[in-house]
């Protein structure tokens, strides 16, 4: 089974702090994604990465940056946390092969990090 | 117009009934379609994918795709209380180089005893 893990389930930070959210996948997937999910707004893509050291802006990249130094790890960085960045942050990894039940294009999510910025 | 639209619900069905969840999308070039289930406080879980017109069945779940009408649906047969969750429709289209999924805001399903 695909396993996507995130460094924290719950995180509380103060305004202005630098925040690191880490995501690790164990299936050698090329593509990884960071989303945030807010009530009424659904899932919104922040950044995604095709491969190591490659990144693309999503729909709401402002206030965020990312790092992908190793294939299995994709980090989301909040340079200076603000209260409007309080949200559920979800990492996802894309399956890029055919094996068993799932085929190309399926995307799997980690458990999420609920971040509160005070 | 939203790119992927779903009725937010809640959709209430009695236990054992068929639940029908619907989704429309605006990008006519969309090629891949997915249904995720999300329990409250948890992350989305992929339950179905469909790529061609018609029906695809997996256990109690059936996904239906009609590209001409830009419509995808999920049927849940013999609904159980454990099916109570929010169901997200996701579409992979041509935007973002074809690498992005666009999600609907989800339909909340309640299966009542």
Tab-separated table of C-alpha atoms in Angstrom:
chain	number	residue	atom	x	y	z
A	1	UNK	CA	0.000	0.000	0.000
A	2	UNK	CA	1.022	3.573	-0.662
A	3	UNK	CA	2.168	5.381	2.436
A	4	UNK	CA	2.332	9.157	2.679
A	5	UNK	CA	3.309	10.537	6.060
A	6	UNK	CA	3.361	14.062	7.406
A	7	UNK	CA	5.594	15.290	10.199
A	8	UNK	CA	2.871	16.514	12.555
A	9	UNK	CA	-0.866	15.993	12.979
A	10	UNK	CA	-1.339	19.184	14.955
A	11	UNK	CA	0.852	22.271	15.108
A	12	UNK	CA	0.441	25.592	16.899
A	13	UNK	CA	2.670	28.500	15.913
A	14	UNK	CA	2.816	32.216	16.532
A	15	UNK	CA	2.463	34.983	13.968
A	16	UNK	CA	5.778	35.685	12.263
A	17	UNK	CA	7.333	32.307	12.973
A	18	UNK	CA	8.906	30.264	10.195
A	19	UNK	CA	7.055	26.972	9.848
A	20	UNK	CA	8.217	23.767	8.195
A	21	UNK	CA	5.775	21.024	7.204
A	22	UNK	CA	7.320	17.815	5.952
A	23	UNK	CA	5.879	15.064	3.817
A	24	UNK	CA	7.449	11.706	3.031
A	25	UNK	CA	6.233	9.029	0.620
A	26	UNK	CA	7.630	5.534	0.353
A	27	UNK	CA	6.599	4.562	-3.189
A	28	UNK	CA	9.210	6.348	-5.322
A	29	UNK	CA	6.594	8.712	-6.773
A	30	UNK	CA	7.858	11.513	-8.980
A	31	UNK	CA	4.980	13.887	-8.297
A	32	UNK	CA	4.133	15.392	-4.942
A	33	UNK	CA	1.646	18.092	-3.957
A	34	UNK	CA	0.754	20.437	-1.103
A	35	UNK	CA	-2.843	21.530	-0.557
A	36	UNK	CA	-4.700	23.417	2.076
A	37	UNK	CA	-8.318	22.697	2.932
A	38	UNK	CA	-10.679	25.223	4.436
A	39	UNK	CA	-14.428	24.958	5.137
A	40	UNK	CA	-16.448	26.136	2.163
A	41	UNK	CA	-13.359	26.563	-0.026
A	42	UNK	CA	-12.435	22.940	-0.529
A	43	UNK	CA	-8.973	21.751	-1.450
A	44	UNK	CA	-6.665	24.342	-2.958
A	45	UNK	CA	-3.299	23.553	-4.490
A	46	UNK	CA	-0.379	25.511	-3.072
A	47	UNK	CA	2.627	23.973	-4.864
A	48	UNK	CA	3.531	20.798	-6.651
A	49	UNK	CA	6.708	19.083	-7.717
A	50	UNK	CA	7.315	16.899	-10.758
A	51	UNK	CA	10.611	15.547	-9.529
A	52	UNK	CA	13.613	16.308	-7.344
A	53	UNK	CA	14.458	20.024	-7.274
A	54	UNK	CA	11.518	20.802	-9.572
A	55	UNK	CA	8.527	22.808	-8.399
A	56	UNK	CA	5.541	24.611	-9.835
A	57	UNK	CA	3.208	27.136	-8.278
A	58	UNK	CA	-0.324	26.032	-7.679
A	59	UNK	CA	-3.372	28.228	-7.260
A	60	UNK	CA	-2.426	29.921	-3.975
A	61	UNK	CA	1.392	30.022	-3.614
A	62	UNK	CA	1.606	33.419	-1.921
A	63	UNK	CA	3.210	33.229	1.503
A	64	UNK	CA	4.557	29.720	0.909
A	65	UNK	CA	7.662	28.107	-0.517
A	66	UNK	CA	8.657	24.477	-1.028
A	67	UNK	CA	11.722	22.312	-1.139
A	68	UNK	CA	12.310	18.927	-2.769
A	69	UNK	CA	15.907	17.832	-2.276
A	70	UNK	CA	15.130	14.105	-2.212
A	71	UNK	CA	12.544	12.224	-4.203
A	72	UNK	CA	10.677	10.911	-1.191
A	73	UNK	CA	10.460	14.211	0.712
A	74	UNK	CA	8.541	17.397	-0.071
A	75	UNK	CA	8.593	20.264	2.397
A	76	UNK	CA	6.248	23.220	2.674
A	77	UNK	CA	7.633	26.363	4.265
A	78	UNK	CA	5.694	29.272	5.671
A	79	UNK	CA	8.312	32.011	5.740
A	80	UNK	CA	6.420	34.206	8.206
A	81	UNK	CA	3.261	32.582	9.477
A	82	UNK	CA	0.084	34.644	9.569
A	83	UNK	CA	-3.309	33.942	11.123
A	84	UNK	CA	-4.899	33.503	7.687
A	85	UNK	CA	-2.647	30.497	7.167
A	86	UNK	CA	-4.492	28.614	9.890
A	87	UNK	CA	-5.762	25.587	7.992
A	88	UNK	CA	-5.554	21.853	7.359
A	89	UNK	CA	-2.501	21.146	5.188
A	90	UNK	CA	-2.542	18.026	3.072
A	91	UNK	CA	0.336	16.461	1.202
A	92	UNK	CA	-0.315	14.112	-1.701
A	93	UNK	CA	1.713	11.815	-3.873
A	94	UNK	CA	0.893	10.653	-7.371
A	95	UNK	CA	1.099	7.022	-8.364
A	96	UNK	CA	2.850	6.770	-11.712
A	97	UNK	CA	2.629	3.144	-12.693
A	98	UNK	CA	0.353	0.158	-12.932
A	99	UNK	CA	0.252	-2.363	-10.177
A	100	UNK	CA	-2.667	-4.207	-8.733
A	101	UNK	CA	-5.753	-2.187	-8.046
A	102	UNK	CA	-4.473	1.289	-8.863
A	103	UNK	CA	-3.216	2.576	-12.166
A	104	UNK	CA	-1.547	5.673	-13.528
A	105	UNK	CA	-2.658	9.073	-12.230
A	106	UNK	CA	-4.103	8.091	-8.882
A	107	UNK	CA	-3.146	10.520	-6.169
A	108	UNK	CA	-2.881	9.599	-2.485
A	109	UNK	CA	-3.008	11.868	0.515
A	110	UNK	CA	-1.146	11.929	3.798
A	111	UNK	CA	-3.026	12.232	7.108
A	112	UNK	CA	-2.859	16.037	7.147
A	113	UNK	CA	-1.437	18.643	9.500
A	114	UNK	CA	-3.846	20.954	11.269
A	115	UNK	CA	-1.920	24.198	11.698
A	116	UNK	CA	-3.096	26.955	13.996
A	117	UNK	CA	-1.339	30.326	13.858
A	118	UNK	CA	-1.992	32.519	16.876
B	1	UNK	CA	-18.871	28.845	-13.016
B	2	UNK	CA	-16.789	26.583	-10.800
B	3	UNK	CA	-14.517	24.132	-12.578
B	4	UNK	CA	-15.894	21.162	-10.631
B	5	UNK	CA	-19.320	21.435	-9.048
B	6	UNK	CA	-20.984	19.264	-6.468
B	7	UNK	CA	-24.103	19.706	-4.404
B	8	UNK	CA	-22.873	20.297	-0.855
B	9	UNK	CA	-25.754	18.356	0.704
B	10	UNK	CA	-26.255	16.905	3.170
B	11	UNK	CA	-27.670	13.985	1.235
B	12	UNK	CA	-29.550	11.727	3.609
B	13	UNK	CA	-30.357	8.141	2.687
B	14	UNK	CA	-31.660	5.250	4.811
B	15	UNK	CA	-29.422	2.311	5.538
B	16	UNK	CA	-29.509	-0.222	2.706
B	17	UNK	CA	-30.561	2.312	0.064
B	18	UNK	CA	-28.615	3.502	-2.966
B	19	UNK	CA	-26.826	6.814	-2.536
B	20	UNK	CA	-26.271	8.812	-5.721
B	21	UNK	CA	-23.633	11.526	-5.747
B	22	UNK	CA	-23.205	13.825	-8.719
B	23	UNK	CA	-20.475	16.032	-10.128
B	24	UNK	CA	-20.221	18.270	-13.183
B	25	UNK	CA	-17.067	19.767	-14.635
B	26	UNK	CA	-16.332	22.584	-17.036
B	27	UNK	CA	-13.068	21.539	-18.759
B	28	UNK	CA	-14.196	19.567	-21.791
B	29	UNK	CA	-10.663	18.229	-22.266
B	30	UNK	CA	-10.674	16.485	-18.884
B	31	UNK	CA	-9.455	12.926	-19.085
B	32	UNK	CA	-9.360	11.394	-15.625
B	33	UNK	CA	-11.949	11.438	-12.881
B	34	UNK	CA	-11.720	10.409	-9.264
B	35	UNK	CA	-13.888	10.021	-6.209
B	36	UNK	CA	-12.462	10.495	-2.736
B	37	UNK	CA	-14.130	9.813	0.598
B	38	UNK	CA	-13.258	12.066	3.510
B	39	UNK	CA	-14.337	11.406	7.065
B	40	UNK	CA	-14.567	14.371	9.403
B	41	UNK	CA	-11.110	15.441	10.564
B	42	UNK	CA	-9.363	12.962	8.268
B	43	UNK	CA	-7.646	13.232	4.911
B	44	UNK	CA	-9.280	12.232	1.589
B	45	UNK	CA	-9.129	8.556	0.660
B	46	UNK	CA	-9.239	7.516	-2.993
B	47	UNK	CA	-12.105	5.101	-3.634
B	48	UNK	CA	-12.719	5.154	-7.392
B	49	UNK	CA	-11.137	6.293	-10.616
B	50	UNK	CA	-12.713	6.330	-14.079
B	51	UNK	CA	-11.258	7.284	-17.426
B	52	UNK	CA	-13.734	6.283	-20.138
B	53	UNK	CA	-17.439	6.761	-20.708
B	54	UNK	CA	-19.734	4.277	-19.035
B	55	UNK	CA	-19.821	2.521	-15.709
B	56	UNK	CA	-17.059	1.135	-13.538
B	57	UNK	CA	-17.949	-1.068	-10.607
B	58	UNK	CA	-15.892	-1.887	-7.529
B	59	UNK	CA	-17.725	-3.673	-4.753
B	60	UNK	CA	-20.643	-1.532	-3.602
B	61	UNK	CA	-19.354	1.467	-5.555
B	62	UNK	CA	-20.139	2.316	-9.183
B	63	UNK	CA	-18.667	5.318	-10.949
B	64	UNK	CA	-20.444	6.606	-14.047
B	65	UNK	CA	-18.918	8.944	-16.610
B	66	UNK	CA	-20.585	10.863	-19.424
B	67	UNK	CA	-18.032	13.086	-21.123
B	68	UNK	CA	-20.537	14.543	-23.597
B	69	UNK	CA	-22.596	15.866	-20.687
B	70	UNK	CA	-19.479	16.582	-18.597
B	71	UNK	CA	-20.945	14.622	-15.769
B	72	UNK	CA	-19.573	12.008	-13.387
B	73	UNK	CA	-21.442	10.252	-10.628
B	74	UNK	CA	-20.856	7.808	-7.808
B	75	UNK	CA	-23.444	5.256	-6.735
B	76	UNK	CA	-23.141	3.517	-3.388
B	77	UNK	CA	-25.315	0.430	-3.106
B	78	UNK	CA	-26.526	-1.003	0.200
B	79	UNK	CA	-25.455	2.170	2.001
B	80	UNK	CA	-24.081	1.677	5.490
B	81	UNK	CA	-23.701	4.145	8.368
B	82	UNK	CA	-19.942	3.819	7.867
B	83	UNK	CA	-20.422	5.411	4.428
B	84	UNK	CA	-21.393	8.676	6.129
B	85	UNK	CA	-18.673	11.073	4.999
B	86	UNK	CA	-17.963	13.855	2.543
B	87	UNK	CA	-17.345	12.675	-1.011
B	88	UNK	CA	-15.021	14.721	-3.178
B	89	UNK	CA	-15.057	14.639	-6.942
B	90	UNK	CA	-11.707	15.371	-8.605
B	91	UNK	CA	-10.965	15.957	-12.259
B	92	UNK	CA	-7.639	15.891	-14.074
B	93	UNK	CA	-7.861	18.209	-17.033
B	94	UNK	CA	-5.554	20.117	-19.301
B	95	UNK	CA	-4.744	23.018	-16.960
B	96	UNK	CA	-1.348	23.071	-15.273
B	97	UNK	CA	0.173	20.953	-18.021
B	98	UNK	CA	-2.283	18.193	-17.238
B	99	UNK	CA	-0.722	17.537	-13.869
B	100	UNK	CA	-3.259	19.097	-11.568
B	101	UNK	CA	-6.367	17.665	-10.018
B	102	UNK	CA	-9.225	20.091	-9.538
B	103	UNK	CA	-11.503	19.200	-6.646
B	104	UNK	CA	-15.119	19.943	-6.002
B	105	UNK	CA	-16.052	21.153	-2.543
B	106	UNK	CA	-17.679	17.821	-1.732
B	107	UNK	CA	-21.077	16.344	-0.962
B	108	UNK	CA	-21.838	15.335	2.602
B	109	UNK	CA	-23.573	11.961	2.790
B	110	UNK	CA	-25.506	10.834	5.848
B	111	UNK	CA	-26.687	7.242	6.046
B	112	UNK	CA	-29.409	6.930	8.642
B	113	UNK	CA	-30.304	3.825	10.629
